[in-house]
PDB file of C-alpha atoms in Angstrom:
ATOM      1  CA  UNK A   7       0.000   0.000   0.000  1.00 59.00           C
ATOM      2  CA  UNK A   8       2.847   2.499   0.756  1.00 65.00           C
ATOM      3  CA  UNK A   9       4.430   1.624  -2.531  1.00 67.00           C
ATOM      4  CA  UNK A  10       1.407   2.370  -4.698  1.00 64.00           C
ATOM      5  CA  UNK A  11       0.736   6.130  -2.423  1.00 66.00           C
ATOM      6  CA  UNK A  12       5.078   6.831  -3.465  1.00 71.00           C
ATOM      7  CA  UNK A  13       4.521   5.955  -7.150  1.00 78.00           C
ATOM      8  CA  UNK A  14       4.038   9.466  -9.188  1.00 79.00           C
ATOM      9  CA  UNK A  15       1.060   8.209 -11.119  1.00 81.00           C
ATOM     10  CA  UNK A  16      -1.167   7.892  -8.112  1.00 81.00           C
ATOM     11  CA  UNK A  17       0.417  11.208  -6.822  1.00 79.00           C
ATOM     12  CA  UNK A  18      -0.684  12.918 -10.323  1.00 81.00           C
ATOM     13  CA  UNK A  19      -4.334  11.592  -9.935  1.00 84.00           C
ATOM     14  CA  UNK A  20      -4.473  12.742  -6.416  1.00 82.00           C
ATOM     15  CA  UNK A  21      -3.413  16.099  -7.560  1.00 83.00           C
ATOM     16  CA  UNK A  22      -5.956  15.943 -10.294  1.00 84.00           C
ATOM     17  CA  UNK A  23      -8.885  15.152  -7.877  1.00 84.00           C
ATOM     18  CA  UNK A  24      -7.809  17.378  -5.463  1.00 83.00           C
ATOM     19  CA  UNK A  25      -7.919  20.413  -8.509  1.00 87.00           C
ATOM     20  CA  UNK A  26     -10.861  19.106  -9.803  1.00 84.00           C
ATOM     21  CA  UNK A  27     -12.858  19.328  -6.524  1.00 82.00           C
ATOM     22  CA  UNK A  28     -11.521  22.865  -5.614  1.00 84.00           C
ATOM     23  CA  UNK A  29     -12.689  24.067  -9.117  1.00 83.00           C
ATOM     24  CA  UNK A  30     -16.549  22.714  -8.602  1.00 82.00           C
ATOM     25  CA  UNK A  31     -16.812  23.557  -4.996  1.00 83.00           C
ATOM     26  CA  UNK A  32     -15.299  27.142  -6.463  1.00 79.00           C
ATOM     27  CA  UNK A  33     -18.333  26.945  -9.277  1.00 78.00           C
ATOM     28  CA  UNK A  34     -20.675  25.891  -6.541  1.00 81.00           C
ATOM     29  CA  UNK A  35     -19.928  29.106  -4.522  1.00 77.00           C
ATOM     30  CA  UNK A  36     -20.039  31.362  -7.376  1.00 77.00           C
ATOM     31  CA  UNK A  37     -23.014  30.211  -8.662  1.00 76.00           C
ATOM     32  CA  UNK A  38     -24.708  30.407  -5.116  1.00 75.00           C
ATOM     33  CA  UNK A  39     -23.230  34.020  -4.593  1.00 73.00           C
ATOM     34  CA  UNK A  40     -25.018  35.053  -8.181  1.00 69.00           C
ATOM     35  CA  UNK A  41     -28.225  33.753  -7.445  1.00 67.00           C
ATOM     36  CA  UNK A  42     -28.204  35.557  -3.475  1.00 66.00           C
ATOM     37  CA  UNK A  43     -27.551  39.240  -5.390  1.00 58.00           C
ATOM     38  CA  UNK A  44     -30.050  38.081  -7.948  1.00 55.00           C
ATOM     39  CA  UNK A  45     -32.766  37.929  -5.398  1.00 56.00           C
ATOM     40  CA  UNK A  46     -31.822  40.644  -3.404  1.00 55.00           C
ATOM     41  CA  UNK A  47     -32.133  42.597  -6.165  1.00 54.00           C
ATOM     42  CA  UNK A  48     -35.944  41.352  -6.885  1.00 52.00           C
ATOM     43  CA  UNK A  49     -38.930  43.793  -6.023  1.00 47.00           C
ATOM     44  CA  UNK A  50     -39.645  43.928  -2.624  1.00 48.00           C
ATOM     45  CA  UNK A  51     -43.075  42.386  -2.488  1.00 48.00           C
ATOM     46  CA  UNK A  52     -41.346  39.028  -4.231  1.00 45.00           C
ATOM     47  CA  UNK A  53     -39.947  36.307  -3.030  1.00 43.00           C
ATOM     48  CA  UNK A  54     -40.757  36.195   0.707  1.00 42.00           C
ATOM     49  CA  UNK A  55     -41.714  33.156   1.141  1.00 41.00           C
ATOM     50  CA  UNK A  56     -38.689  31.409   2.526  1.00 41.00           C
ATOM     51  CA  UNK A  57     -36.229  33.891   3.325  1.00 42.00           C
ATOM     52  CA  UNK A  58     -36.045  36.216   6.820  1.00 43.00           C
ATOM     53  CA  UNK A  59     -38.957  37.763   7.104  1.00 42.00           C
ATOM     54  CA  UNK A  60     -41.526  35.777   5.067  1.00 44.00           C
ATOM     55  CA  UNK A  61     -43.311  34.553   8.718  1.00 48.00           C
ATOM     56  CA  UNK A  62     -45.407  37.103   8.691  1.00 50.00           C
ATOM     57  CA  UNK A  63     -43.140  40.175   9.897  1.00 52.00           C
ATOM     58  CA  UNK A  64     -42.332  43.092   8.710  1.00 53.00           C
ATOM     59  CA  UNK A  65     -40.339  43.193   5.607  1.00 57.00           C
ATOM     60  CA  UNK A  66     -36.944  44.141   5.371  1.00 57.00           C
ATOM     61  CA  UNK A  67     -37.365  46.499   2.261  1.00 65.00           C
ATOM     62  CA  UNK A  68     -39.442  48.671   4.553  1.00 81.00           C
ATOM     63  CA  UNK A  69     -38.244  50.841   7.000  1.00 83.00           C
ATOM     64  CA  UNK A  70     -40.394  50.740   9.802  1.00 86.00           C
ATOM     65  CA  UNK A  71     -42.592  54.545   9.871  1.00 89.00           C
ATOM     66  CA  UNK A  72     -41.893  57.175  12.603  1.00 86.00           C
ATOM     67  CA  UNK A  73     -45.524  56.148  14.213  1.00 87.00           C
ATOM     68  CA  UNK A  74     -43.829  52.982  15.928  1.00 89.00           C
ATOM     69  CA  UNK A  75     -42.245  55.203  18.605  1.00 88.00           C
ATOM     70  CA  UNK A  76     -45.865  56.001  19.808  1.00 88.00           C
ATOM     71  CA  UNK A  77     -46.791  59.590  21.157  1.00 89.00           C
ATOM     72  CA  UNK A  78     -43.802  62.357  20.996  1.00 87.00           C
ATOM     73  CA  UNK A  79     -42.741  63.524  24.613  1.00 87.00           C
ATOM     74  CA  UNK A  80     -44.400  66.388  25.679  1.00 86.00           C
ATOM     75  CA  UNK A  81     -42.760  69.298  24.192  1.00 86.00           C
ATOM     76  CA  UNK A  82     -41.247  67.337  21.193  1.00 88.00           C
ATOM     77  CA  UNK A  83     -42.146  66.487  18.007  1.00 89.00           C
ATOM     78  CA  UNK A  84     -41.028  63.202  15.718  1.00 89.00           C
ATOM     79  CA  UNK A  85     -40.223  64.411  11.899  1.00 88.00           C
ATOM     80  CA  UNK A  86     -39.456  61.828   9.448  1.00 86.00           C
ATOM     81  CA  UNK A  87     -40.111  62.487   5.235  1.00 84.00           C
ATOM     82  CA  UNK A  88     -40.109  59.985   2.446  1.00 81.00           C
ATOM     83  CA  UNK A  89     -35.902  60.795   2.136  1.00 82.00           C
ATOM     84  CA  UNK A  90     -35.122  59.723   5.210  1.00 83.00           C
ATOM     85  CA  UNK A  91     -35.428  56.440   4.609  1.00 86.00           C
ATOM     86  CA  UNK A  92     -31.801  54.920   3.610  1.00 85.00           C
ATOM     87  CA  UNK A  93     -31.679  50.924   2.176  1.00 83.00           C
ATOM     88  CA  UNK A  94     -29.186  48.800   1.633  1.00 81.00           C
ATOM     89  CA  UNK A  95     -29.968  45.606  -0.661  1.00 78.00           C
ATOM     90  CA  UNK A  96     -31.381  43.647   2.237  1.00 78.00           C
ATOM     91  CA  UNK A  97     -32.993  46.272   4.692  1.00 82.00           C
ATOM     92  CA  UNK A  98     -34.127  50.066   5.136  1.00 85.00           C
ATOM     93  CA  UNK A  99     -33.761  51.886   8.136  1.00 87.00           C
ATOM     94  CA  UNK A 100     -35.771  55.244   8.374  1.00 88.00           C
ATOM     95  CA  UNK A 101     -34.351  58.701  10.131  1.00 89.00           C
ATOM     96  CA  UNK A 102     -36.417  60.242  13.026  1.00 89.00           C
ATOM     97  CA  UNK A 103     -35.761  64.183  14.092  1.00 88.00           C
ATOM     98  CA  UNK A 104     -36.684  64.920  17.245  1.00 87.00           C
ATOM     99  CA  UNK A 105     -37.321  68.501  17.903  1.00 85.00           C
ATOM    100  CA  UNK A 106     -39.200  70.546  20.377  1.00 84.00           C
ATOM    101  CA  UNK A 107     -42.396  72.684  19.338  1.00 82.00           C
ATOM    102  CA  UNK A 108     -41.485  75.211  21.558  1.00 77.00           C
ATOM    103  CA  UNK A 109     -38.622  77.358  19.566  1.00 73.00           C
ATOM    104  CA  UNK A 110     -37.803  79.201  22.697  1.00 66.00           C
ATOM    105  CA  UNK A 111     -37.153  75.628  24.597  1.00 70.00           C
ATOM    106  CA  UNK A 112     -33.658  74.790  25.187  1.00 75.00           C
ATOM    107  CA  UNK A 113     -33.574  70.872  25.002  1.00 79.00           C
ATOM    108  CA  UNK A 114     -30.380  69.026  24.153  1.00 80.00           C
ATOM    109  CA  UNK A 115     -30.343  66.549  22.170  1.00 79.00           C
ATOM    110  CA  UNK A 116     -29.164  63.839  24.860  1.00 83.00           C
ATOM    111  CA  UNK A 117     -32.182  65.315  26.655  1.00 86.00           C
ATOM    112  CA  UNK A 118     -34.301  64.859  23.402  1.00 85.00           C
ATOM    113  CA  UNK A 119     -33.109  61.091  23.534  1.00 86.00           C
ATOM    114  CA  UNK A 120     -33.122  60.324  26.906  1.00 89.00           C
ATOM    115  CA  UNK A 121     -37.027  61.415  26.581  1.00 88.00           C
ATOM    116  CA  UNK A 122     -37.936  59.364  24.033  1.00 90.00           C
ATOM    117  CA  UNK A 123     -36.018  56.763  25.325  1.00 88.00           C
ATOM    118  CA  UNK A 124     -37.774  57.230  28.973  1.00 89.00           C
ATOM    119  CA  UNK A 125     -40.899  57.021  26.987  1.00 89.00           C
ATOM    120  CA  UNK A 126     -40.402  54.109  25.446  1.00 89.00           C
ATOM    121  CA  UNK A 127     -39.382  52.074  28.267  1.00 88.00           C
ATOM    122  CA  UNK A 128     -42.711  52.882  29.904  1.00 89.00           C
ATOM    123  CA  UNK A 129     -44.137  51.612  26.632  1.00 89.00           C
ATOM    124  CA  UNK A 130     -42.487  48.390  27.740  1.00 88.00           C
ATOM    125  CA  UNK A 131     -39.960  48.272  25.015  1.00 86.00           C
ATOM    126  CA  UNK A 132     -36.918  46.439  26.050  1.00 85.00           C
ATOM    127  CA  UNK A 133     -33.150  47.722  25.985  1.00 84.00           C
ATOM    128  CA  UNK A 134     -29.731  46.428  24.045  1.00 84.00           C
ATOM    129  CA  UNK A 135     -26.914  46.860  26.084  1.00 82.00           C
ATOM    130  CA  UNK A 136     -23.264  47.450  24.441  1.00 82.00           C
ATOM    131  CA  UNK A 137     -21.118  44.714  24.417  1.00 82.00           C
ATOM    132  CA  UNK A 138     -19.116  44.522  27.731  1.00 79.00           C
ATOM    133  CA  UNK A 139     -22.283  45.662  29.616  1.00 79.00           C
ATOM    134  CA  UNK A 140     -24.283  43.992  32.302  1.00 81.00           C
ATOM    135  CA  UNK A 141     -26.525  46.244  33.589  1.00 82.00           C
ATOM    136  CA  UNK A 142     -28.497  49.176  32.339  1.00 79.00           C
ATOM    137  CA  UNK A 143     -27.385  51.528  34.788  1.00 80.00           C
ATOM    138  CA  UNK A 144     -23.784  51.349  33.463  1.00 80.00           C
ATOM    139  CA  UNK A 145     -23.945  53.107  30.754  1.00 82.00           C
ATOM    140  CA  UNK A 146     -25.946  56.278  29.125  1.00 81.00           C
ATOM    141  CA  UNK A 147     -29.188  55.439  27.890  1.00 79.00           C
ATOM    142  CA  UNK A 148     -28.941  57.088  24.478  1.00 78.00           C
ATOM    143  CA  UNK A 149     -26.067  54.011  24.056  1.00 83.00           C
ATOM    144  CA  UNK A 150     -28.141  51.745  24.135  1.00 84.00           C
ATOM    145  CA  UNK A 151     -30.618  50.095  21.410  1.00 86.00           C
ATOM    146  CA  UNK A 152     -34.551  50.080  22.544  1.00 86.00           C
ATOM    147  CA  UNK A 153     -36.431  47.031  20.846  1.00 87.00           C
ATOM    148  CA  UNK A 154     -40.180  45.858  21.469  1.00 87.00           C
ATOM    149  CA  UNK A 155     -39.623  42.800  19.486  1.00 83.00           C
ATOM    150  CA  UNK A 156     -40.443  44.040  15.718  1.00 87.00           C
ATOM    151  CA  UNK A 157     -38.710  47.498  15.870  1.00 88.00           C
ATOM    152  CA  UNK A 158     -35.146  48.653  16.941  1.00 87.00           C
ATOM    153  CA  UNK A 159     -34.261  52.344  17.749  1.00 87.00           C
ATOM    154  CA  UNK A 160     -30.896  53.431  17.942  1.00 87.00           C
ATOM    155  CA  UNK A 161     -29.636  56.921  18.828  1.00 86.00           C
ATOM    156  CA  UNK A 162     -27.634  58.419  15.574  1.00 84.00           C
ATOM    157  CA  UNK A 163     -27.195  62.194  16.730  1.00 80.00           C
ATOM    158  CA  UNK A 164     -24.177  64.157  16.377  1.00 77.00           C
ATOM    159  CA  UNK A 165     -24.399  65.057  20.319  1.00 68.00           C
ATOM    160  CA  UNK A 166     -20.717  67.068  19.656  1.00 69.00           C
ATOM    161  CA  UNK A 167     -21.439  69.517  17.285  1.00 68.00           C
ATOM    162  CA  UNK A 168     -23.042  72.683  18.369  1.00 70.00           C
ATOM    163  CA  UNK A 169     -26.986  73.105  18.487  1.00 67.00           C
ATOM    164  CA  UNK A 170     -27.117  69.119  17.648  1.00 71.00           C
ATOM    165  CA  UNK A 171     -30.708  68.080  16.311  1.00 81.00           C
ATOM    166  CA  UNK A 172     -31.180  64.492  17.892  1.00 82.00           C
ATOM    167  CA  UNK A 173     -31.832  62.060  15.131  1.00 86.00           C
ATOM    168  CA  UNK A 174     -33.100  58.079  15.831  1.00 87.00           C
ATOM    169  CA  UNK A 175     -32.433  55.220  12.982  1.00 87.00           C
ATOM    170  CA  UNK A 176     -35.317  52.945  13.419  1.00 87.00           C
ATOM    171  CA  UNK A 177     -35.363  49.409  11.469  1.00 86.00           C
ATOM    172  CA  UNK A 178     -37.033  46.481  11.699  1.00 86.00           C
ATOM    173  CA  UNK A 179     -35.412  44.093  14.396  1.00 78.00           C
ATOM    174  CA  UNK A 180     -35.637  40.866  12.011  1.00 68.00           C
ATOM    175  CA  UNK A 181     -32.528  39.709  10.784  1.00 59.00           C
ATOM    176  CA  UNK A 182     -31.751  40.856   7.386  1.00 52.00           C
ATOM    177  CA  UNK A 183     -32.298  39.462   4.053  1.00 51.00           C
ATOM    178  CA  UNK A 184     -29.787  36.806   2.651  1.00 48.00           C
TER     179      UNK A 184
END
C-alpha cells in the first residue's frame, strides 16, 4: 500500500482530484453568490416566502414609519419624510428628528433622547446593552438600542457639534435578508 501512495502516477491523480474538486466547490460558490444578489435585487413584495422575514413580519425592504415610537414627549415632536429612509440591498432603516415645538425651549439633544427613550421604556420596550455591559445603569441610555420585538431604535445624533438636532435610525429588528 505504501508503494502504490510513493509511485508518481497515483500522486498525479491525487493532484488531479484534489484540482478538480476545488474548481466545482469554487463553481458551486459562485453560482450560489449570483443567485443571493439576484434575489436581493428582486422587487420587494417578491420572493418572501422562505427567506427572513416571510413569517409574517415586517419586511426588510421597509423601514419601519416614525408612528412605531408612539406619542412624541411632551414638548417634542417626531419628523421623518419619504428621504429619510436609507436601504441597503437587504434592509431600510428610516431617520427620526426629534425637535421641540417650543422654539424658545432649550432641550439638548441627549435630553431629546433620553425622553424618548424614557418614553419608550414605559411603553415596555426592552433595551440592548453594548457589548461589555451587564446592567443598564452602566452606561448612558442614548447608548443603548430600545427594541419591542419588531422594531429597533438606535440613537444616531451628532451630540458634539453645536446646536445638535437628535436624530433616531429605526429598522425592523428581524434579521436581514440573505
Amino acid at each position: 500500500m505504501m508503494a502504490l501512495l510513493r509511485s508518481r502516477r497515483t500522486m498525479f491523480i491525487l493532484a488531479a482530484v484534489v484540482i478538480v474538486g476545488l474548481v466545482v466547490s469554487g463553481g458551486i460558490g459562485l453560482v450560489q453568490s449570483m443567485s443571493t444578489v439576484a434575489q436581493t435585487e428582486q422587487d420587494p413584495g417578491q420572493g418572501q416566502g422562505g427567506q427572513g422575514g416571510g413569517e409574517g413580519g415586517p419586511d426588510p425592504l421597509e423601514a419601519p414609519e416614525a408612528g412605531v415610537l408612539g406619542q412624541a414627549p411632551s414638548g417634542l415632536e417626531y419628523s421623518s419624510e419619504d428621504d429619510d429612509v436609507e436601504c441597503t440591498p437587504a434592509e431600510c432603516i428610516r431617520l427620526v428628528s426629534v425637535m421641540t415645538t417650543d422654539e424658545d425651549a432649550d432641550v439638548s439633544s441627549d435630553e431629546a433622547v433620553e425622553a424618548v427613550y424614557d418614553g419608550l421604556l414605559e411603553q415596555n420596550w426592552g433595551q440592548l446593552l453594548p457589548e461589555g455591559a451587564e446592567e443598564p445603569d452602566d452606561v448612558p441610555l442614548s447608548e443603548t438600542i430600545m427594541t419591542d420585538g419588531e422594531v429597533m431604535v438606535a440613537d444616531a445624533t451628532e451630540h458634539d457639534s453645536e446646536g445638535a438636532v437628535a436624530v433616531l435610525m429605526v429598522g425592523n429588528a428581524n434579521p436581514p435578508a440573505n
